[in-house]
Tab-separated table of C-alpha atoms and ligand atoms in Angstrom:
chain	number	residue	atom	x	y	z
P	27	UNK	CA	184.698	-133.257	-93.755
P	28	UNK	CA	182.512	-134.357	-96.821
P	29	UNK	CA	184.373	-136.469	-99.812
P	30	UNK	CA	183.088	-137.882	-102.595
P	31	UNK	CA	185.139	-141.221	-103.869
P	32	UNK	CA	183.175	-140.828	-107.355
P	33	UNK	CA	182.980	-138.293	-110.261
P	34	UNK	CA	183.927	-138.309	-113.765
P	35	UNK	CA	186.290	-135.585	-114.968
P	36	UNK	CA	184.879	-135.081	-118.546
P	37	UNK	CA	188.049	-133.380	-120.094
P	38	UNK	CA	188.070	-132.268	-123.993
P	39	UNK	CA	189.859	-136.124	-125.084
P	40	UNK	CA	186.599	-137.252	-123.460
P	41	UNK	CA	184.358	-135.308	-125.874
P	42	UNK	CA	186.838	-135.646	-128.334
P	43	UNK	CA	187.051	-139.799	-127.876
P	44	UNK	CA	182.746	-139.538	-128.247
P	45	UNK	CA	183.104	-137.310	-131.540
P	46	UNK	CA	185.327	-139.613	-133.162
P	47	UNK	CA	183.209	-142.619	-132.728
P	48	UNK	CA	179.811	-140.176	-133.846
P	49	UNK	CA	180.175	-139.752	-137.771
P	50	UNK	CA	181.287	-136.249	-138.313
P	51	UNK	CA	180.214	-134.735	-135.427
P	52	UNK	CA	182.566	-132.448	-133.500
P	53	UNK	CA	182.476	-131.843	-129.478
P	54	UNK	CA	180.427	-129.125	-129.436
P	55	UNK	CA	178.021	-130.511	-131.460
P	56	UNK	CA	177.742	-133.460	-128.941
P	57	UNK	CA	177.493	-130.960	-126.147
P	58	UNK	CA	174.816	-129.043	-127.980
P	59	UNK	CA	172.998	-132.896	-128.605
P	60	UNK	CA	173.187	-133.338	-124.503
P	61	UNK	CA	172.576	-129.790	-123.202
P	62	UNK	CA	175.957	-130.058	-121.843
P	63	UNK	CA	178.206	-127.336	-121.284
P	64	UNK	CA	181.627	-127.073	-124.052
P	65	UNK	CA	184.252	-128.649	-122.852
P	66	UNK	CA	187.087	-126.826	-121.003
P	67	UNK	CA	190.335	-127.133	-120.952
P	68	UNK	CA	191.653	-129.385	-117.972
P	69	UNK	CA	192.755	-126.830	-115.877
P	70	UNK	CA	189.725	-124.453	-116.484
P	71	UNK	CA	187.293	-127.645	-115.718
P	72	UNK	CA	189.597	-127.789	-112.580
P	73	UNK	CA	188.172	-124.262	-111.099
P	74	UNK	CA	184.978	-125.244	-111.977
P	75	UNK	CA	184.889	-128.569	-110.128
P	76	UNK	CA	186.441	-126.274	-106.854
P	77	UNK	CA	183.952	-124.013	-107.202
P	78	UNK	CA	181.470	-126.456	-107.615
P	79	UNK	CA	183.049	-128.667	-104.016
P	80	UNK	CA	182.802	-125.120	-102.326
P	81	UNK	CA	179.415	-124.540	-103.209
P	82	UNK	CA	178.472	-127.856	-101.676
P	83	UNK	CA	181.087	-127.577	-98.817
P	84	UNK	CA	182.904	-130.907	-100.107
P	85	UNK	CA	186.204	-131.118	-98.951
P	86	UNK	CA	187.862	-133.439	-101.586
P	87	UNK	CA	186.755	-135.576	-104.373
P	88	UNK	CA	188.040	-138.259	-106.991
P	89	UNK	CA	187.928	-137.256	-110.613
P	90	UNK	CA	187.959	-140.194	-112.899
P	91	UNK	CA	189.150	-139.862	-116.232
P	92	UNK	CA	186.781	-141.800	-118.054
P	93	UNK	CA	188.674	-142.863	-121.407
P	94	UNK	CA	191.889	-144.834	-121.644
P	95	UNK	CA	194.909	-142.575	-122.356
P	96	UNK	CA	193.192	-139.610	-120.160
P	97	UNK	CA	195.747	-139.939	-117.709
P	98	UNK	CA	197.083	-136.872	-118.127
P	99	UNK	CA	193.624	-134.542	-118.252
P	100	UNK	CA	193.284	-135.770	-114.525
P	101	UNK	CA	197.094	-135.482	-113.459
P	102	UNK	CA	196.617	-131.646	-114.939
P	103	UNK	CA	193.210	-130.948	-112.437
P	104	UNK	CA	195.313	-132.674	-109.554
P	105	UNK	CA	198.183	-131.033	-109.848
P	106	UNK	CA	196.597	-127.668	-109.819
P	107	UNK	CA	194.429	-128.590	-107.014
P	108	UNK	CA	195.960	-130.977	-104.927
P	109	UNK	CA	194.498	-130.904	-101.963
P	110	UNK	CA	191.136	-131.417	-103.603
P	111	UNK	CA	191.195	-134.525	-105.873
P	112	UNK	CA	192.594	-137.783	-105.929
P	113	UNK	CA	192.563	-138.994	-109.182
P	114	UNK	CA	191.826	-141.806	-110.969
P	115	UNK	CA	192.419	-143.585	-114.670
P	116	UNK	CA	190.918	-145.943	-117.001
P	117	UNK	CA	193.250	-148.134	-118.337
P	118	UNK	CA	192.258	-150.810	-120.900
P	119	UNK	CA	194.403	-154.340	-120.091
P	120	UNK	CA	194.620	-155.431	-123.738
P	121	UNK	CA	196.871	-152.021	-124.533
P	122	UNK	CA	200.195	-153.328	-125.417
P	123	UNK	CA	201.764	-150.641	-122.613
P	124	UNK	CA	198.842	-150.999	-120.323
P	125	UNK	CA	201.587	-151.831	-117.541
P	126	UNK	CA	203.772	-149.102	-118.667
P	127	UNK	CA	200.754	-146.417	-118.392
P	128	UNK	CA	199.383	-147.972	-115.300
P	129	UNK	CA	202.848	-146.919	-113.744
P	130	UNK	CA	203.576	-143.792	-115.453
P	131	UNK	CA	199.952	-142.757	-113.736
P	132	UNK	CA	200.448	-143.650	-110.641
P	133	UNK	CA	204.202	-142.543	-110.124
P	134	UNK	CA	204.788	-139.624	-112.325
P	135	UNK	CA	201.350	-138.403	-112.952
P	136	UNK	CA	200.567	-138.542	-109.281
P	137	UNK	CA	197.423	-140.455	-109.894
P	138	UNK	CA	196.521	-143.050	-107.214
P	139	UNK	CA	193.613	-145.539	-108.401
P	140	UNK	CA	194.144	-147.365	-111.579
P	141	UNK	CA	190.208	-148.442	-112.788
P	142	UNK	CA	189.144	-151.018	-114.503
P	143	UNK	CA	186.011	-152.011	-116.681
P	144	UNK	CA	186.542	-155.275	-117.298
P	145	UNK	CA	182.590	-155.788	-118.988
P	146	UNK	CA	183.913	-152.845	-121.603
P	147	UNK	CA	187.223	-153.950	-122.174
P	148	UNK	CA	186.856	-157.656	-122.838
P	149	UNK	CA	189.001	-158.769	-120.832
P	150	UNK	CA	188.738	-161.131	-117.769
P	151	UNK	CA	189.857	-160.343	-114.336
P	152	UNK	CA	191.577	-163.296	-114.194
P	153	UNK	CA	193.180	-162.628	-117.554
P	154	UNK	CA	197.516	-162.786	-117.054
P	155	UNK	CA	196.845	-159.157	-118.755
P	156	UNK	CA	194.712	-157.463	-115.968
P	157	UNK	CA	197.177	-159.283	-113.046
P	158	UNK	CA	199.874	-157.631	-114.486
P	159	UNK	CA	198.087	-154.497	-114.877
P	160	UNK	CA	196.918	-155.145	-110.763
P	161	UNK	CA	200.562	-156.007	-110.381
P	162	UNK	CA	201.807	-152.963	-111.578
P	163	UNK	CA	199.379	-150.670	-109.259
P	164	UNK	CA	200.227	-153.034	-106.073
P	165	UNK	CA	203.956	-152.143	-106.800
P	166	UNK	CA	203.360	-148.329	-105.686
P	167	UNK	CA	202.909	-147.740	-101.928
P	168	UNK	CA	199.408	-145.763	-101.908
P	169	UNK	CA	197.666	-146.872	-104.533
P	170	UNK	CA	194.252	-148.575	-105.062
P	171	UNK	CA	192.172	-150.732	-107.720
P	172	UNK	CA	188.847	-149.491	-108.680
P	173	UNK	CA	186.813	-152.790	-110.805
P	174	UNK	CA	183.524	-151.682	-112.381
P	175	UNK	CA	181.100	-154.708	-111.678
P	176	UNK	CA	177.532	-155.640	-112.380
P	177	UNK	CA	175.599	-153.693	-114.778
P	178	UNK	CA	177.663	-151.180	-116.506
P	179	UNK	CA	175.386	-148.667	-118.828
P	180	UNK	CA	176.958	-145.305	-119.846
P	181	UNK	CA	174.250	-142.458	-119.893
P	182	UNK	CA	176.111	-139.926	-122.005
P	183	UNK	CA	176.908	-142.930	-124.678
P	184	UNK	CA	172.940	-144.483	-124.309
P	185	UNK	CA	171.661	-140.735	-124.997
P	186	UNK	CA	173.885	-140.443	-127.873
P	187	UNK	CA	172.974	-143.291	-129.587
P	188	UNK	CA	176.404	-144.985	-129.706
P	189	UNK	CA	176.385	-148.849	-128.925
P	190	UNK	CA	177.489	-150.243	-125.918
P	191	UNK	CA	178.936	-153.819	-126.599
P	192	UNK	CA	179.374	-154.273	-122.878
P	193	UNK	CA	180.175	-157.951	-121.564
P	194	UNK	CA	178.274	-157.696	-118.362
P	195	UNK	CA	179.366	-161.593	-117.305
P	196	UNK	CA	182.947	-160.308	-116.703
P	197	UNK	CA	182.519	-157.612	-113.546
P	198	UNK	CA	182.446	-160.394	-111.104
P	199	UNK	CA	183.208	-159.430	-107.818
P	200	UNK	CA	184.145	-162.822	-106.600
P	201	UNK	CA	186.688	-162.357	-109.642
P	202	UNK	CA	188.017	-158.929	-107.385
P	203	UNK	CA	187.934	-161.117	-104.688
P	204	UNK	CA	190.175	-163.127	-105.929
P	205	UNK	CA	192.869	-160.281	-107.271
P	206	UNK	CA	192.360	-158.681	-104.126
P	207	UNK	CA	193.884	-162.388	-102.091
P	208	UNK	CA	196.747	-161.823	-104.120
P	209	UNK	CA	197.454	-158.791	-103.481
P	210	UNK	CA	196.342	-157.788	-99.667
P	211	UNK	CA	198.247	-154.721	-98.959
P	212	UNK	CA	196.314	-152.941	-101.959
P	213	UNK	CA	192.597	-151.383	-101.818
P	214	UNK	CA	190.179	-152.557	-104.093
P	215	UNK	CA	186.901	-150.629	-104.903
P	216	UNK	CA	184.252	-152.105	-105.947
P	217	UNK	CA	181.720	-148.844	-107.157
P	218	UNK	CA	177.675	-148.750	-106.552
P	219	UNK	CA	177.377	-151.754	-104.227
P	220	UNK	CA	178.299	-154.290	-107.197
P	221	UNK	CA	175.781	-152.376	-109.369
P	222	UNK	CA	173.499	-155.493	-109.218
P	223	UNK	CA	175.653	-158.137	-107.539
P	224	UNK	CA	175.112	-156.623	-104.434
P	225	UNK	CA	175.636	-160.266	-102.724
P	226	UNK	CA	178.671	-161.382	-104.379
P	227	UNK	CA	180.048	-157.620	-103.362
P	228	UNK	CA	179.125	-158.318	-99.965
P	229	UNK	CA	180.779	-161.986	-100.269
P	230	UNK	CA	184.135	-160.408	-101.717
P	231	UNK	CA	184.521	-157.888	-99.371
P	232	UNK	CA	183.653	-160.282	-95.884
P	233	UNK	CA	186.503	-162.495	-97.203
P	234	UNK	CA	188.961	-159.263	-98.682
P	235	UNK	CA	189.174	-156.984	-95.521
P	236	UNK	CA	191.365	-154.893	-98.688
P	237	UNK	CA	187.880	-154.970	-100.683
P	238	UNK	CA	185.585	-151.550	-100.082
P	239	UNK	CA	182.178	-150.794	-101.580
P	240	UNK	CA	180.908	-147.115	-102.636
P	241	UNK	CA	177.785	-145.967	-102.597
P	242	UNK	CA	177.766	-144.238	-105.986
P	243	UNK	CA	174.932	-142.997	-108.276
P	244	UNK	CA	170.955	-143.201	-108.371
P	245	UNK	CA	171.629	-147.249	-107.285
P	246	UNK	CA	168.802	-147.974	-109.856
P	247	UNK	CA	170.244	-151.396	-109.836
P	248	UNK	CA	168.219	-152.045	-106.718
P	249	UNK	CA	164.693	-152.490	-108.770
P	250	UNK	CA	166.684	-156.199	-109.890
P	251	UNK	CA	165.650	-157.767	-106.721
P	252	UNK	CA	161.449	-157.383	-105.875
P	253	UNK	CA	160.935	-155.174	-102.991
P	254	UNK	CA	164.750	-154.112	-102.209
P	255	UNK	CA	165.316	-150.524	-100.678
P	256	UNK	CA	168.579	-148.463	-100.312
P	257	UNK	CA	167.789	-148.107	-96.598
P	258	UNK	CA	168.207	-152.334	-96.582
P	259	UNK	CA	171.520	-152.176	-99.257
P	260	UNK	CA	173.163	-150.123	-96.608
P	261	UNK	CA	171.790	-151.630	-93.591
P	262	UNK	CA	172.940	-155.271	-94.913
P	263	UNK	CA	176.307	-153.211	-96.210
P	264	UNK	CA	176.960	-151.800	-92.751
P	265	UNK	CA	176.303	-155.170	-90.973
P	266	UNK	CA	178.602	-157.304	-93.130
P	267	UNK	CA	180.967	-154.692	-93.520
P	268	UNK	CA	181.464	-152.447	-90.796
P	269	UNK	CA	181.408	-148.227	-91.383
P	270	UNK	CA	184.977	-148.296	-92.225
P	271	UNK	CA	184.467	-149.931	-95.489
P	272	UNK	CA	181.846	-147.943	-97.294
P	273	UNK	CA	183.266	-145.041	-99.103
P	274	UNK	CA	180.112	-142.380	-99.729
P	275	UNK	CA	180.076	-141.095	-103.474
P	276	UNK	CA	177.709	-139.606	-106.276
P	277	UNK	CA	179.195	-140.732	-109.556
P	278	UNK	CA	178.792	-136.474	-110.678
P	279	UNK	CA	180.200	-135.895	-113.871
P	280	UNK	CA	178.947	-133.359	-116.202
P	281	UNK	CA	177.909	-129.548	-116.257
P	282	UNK	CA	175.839	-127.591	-115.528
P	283	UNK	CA	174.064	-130.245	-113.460
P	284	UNK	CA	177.201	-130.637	-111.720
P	285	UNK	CA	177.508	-132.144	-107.881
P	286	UNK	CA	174.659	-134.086	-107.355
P	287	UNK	CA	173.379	-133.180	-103.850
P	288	UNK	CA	170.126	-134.870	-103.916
P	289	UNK	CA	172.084	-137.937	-103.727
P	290	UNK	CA	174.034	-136.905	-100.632
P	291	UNK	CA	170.941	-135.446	-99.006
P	292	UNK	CA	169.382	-138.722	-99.625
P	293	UNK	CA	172.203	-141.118	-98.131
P	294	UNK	CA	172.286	-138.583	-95.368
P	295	UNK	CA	169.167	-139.403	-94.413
P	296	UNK	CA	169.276	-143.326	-94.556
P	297	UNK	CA	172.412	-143.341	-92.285
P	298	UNK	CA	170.300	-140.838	-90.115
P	299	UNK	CA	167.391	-143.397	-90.083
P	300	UNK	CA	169.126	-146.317	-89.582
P	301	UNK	CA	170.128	-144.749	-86.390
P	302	UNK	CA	173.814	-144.591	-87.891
P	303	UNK	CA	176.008	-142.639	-85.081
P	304	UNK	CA	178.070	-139.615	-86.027
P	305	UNK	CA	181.395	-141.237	-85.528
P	306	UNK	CA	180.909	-143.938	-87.807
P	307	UNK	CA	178.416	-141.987	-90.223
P	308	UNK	CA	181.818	-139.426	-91.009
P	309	UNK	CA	183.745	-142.872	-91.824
P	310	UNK	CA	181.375	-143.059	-94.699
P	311	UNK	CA	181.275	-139.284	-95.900
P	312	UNK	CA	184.920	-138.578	-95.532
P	313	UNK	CA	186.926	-140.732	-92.870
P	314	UNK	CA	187.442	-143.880	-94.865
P	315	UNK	CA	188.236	-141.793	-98.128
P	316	UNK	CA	190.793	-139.506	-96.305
P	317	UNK	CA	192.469	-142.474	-94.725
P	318	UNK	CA	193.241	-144.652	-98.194
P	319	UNK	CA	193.743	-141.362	-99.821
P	320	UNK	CA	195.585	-138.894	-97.634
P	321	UNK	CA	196.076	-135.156	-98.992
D	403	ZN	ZN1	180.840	-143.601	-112.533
């Protein structure tokens, strides 16, 4: 059992969202710009991503759809393959039916983790907009918050050129902390270890036992703090946290690179040095995904 609680599902309103806000430029010419393959439609980039999972012999993944209003581009990949993905949705507080789409996703749609990027969107955790937003998700039996905290940099916008007006203060997570007190009997994940604030991830989640951490991406945020390793980020994780708390993910997202093994081989290998036992090492990989998400 191998699941992967992070990848981007990169539909056509993706591409489409990028174009718009690149002068004249259509979606294939950004994929030509990026080396990326053409967009497909959502069902066709659903068969890829299974093909892709059995290549790698990964049981399940999340697919995030990575623009507001790309609800549905997800709902269409889960409900073709439902045993495969959970999915997940942006959705931008400050929308005037941010509630309304928040649980239109997660009821109809069949979506279960509402995300939020509260740097991008300008808007505060402890804004009245986002509670009722957190409100709305905590409402449906099943469903989770995912807060993007610490540094947030978007690759495909960087390499594009487009700016980033990103207003880093507001990913706290000792802001998730304290949405996550308010509502207990809802998940809350917090993606790439805090992405910088490692610590104040680690505080949140020893006083949230409803707050879990994923191990997501390259963790390039680690070079922030002199001499820091990923063997010692998930060392310190496991000891504060426990195994049943760390959901393993790669933060994948485009083809033809695809699923990023290296990045499983290489978190493989830390749990394996750190002496990490089976049991608890398949919490990580799978267990703790396939428990807040069951098929
Ligand atoms: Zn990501």
């Amino acid at each position: 059992m191998l699941c992967d609680a992070h990848c981007h599902f990169f539909s056509q309103a993706f591409f489409a969202a990028l174009a718009k806000q690149r002068d004249g430029a259509s979606p294939p010419d950004i994929c030509r710009d990026l080396q990326w393959d053409e967009p497909l439609s959502a069902e066709a980039l659903a068969d890829r991503w299974v093909q892709e999972l059995d290549r790698h012999g990964v049981t399940r993944t999340a697919l995030i759809a990575s623009i507001p209003g790309d609800a549905s581009s997800v709902a269409a990949a889960v409900a073709k393959h439902p045993s495969r993905f959970v999915g997940y949705f942006m959705v931008d507080p400050s929308a005037a039916d941010a509630v309304e789409r928040t649980r239109r996703a997660l009821t109809d749609l069949r979506l279960r983790v509402v995300c939020l990027f509260p740097a991008m969107h300008h808007v505060p955790l402890d804004d009245e907009r986002t509670h009722r937003v957190v409100e709305a998700a905590a409402a449906v039996p099943g469903a989770a918050v995912f807060v993007h905290c610490g540094l947030l940099s978007i690759g495909v916008r960087r390499k594009l050129g487009l700016p980033s007006r990103f207003d880093l203060r507001l990913g706290d997570p000792l802001a998730v902390s304290r949405l996550a007190l308010a509502f207990p009997g809802t998940p809350f994940l917090i993606p790439h270890f805090g992405a910088g604030l490692f610590r104040e991830a680690l505080m949140a989640a020893d006083a949230c036992p409803n707050i879990y951490v994923d191990t997501s991406s390259s963790n390039s945020w680690i070079r922030y703090t002199p001499g820091l390793t990923l063997e010692a980020v998930f060392k310190t994780a496991l000891a504060v946290l426990g195994p049943s708390r760390l959901l393993f993910g790669t933060d994948s997202s485009f083809f033809p690179r695809g699923w990023q093994k290296a990045i499983y081989a290489d978190q493989r290998s830390i749990l394996r040095g750190l002496g990490v036992g089976q049991a608890d090492s398949d919490l990580v990989f799978g267990g703790n995904f396939e428990r807040l998400f069951p098929a």
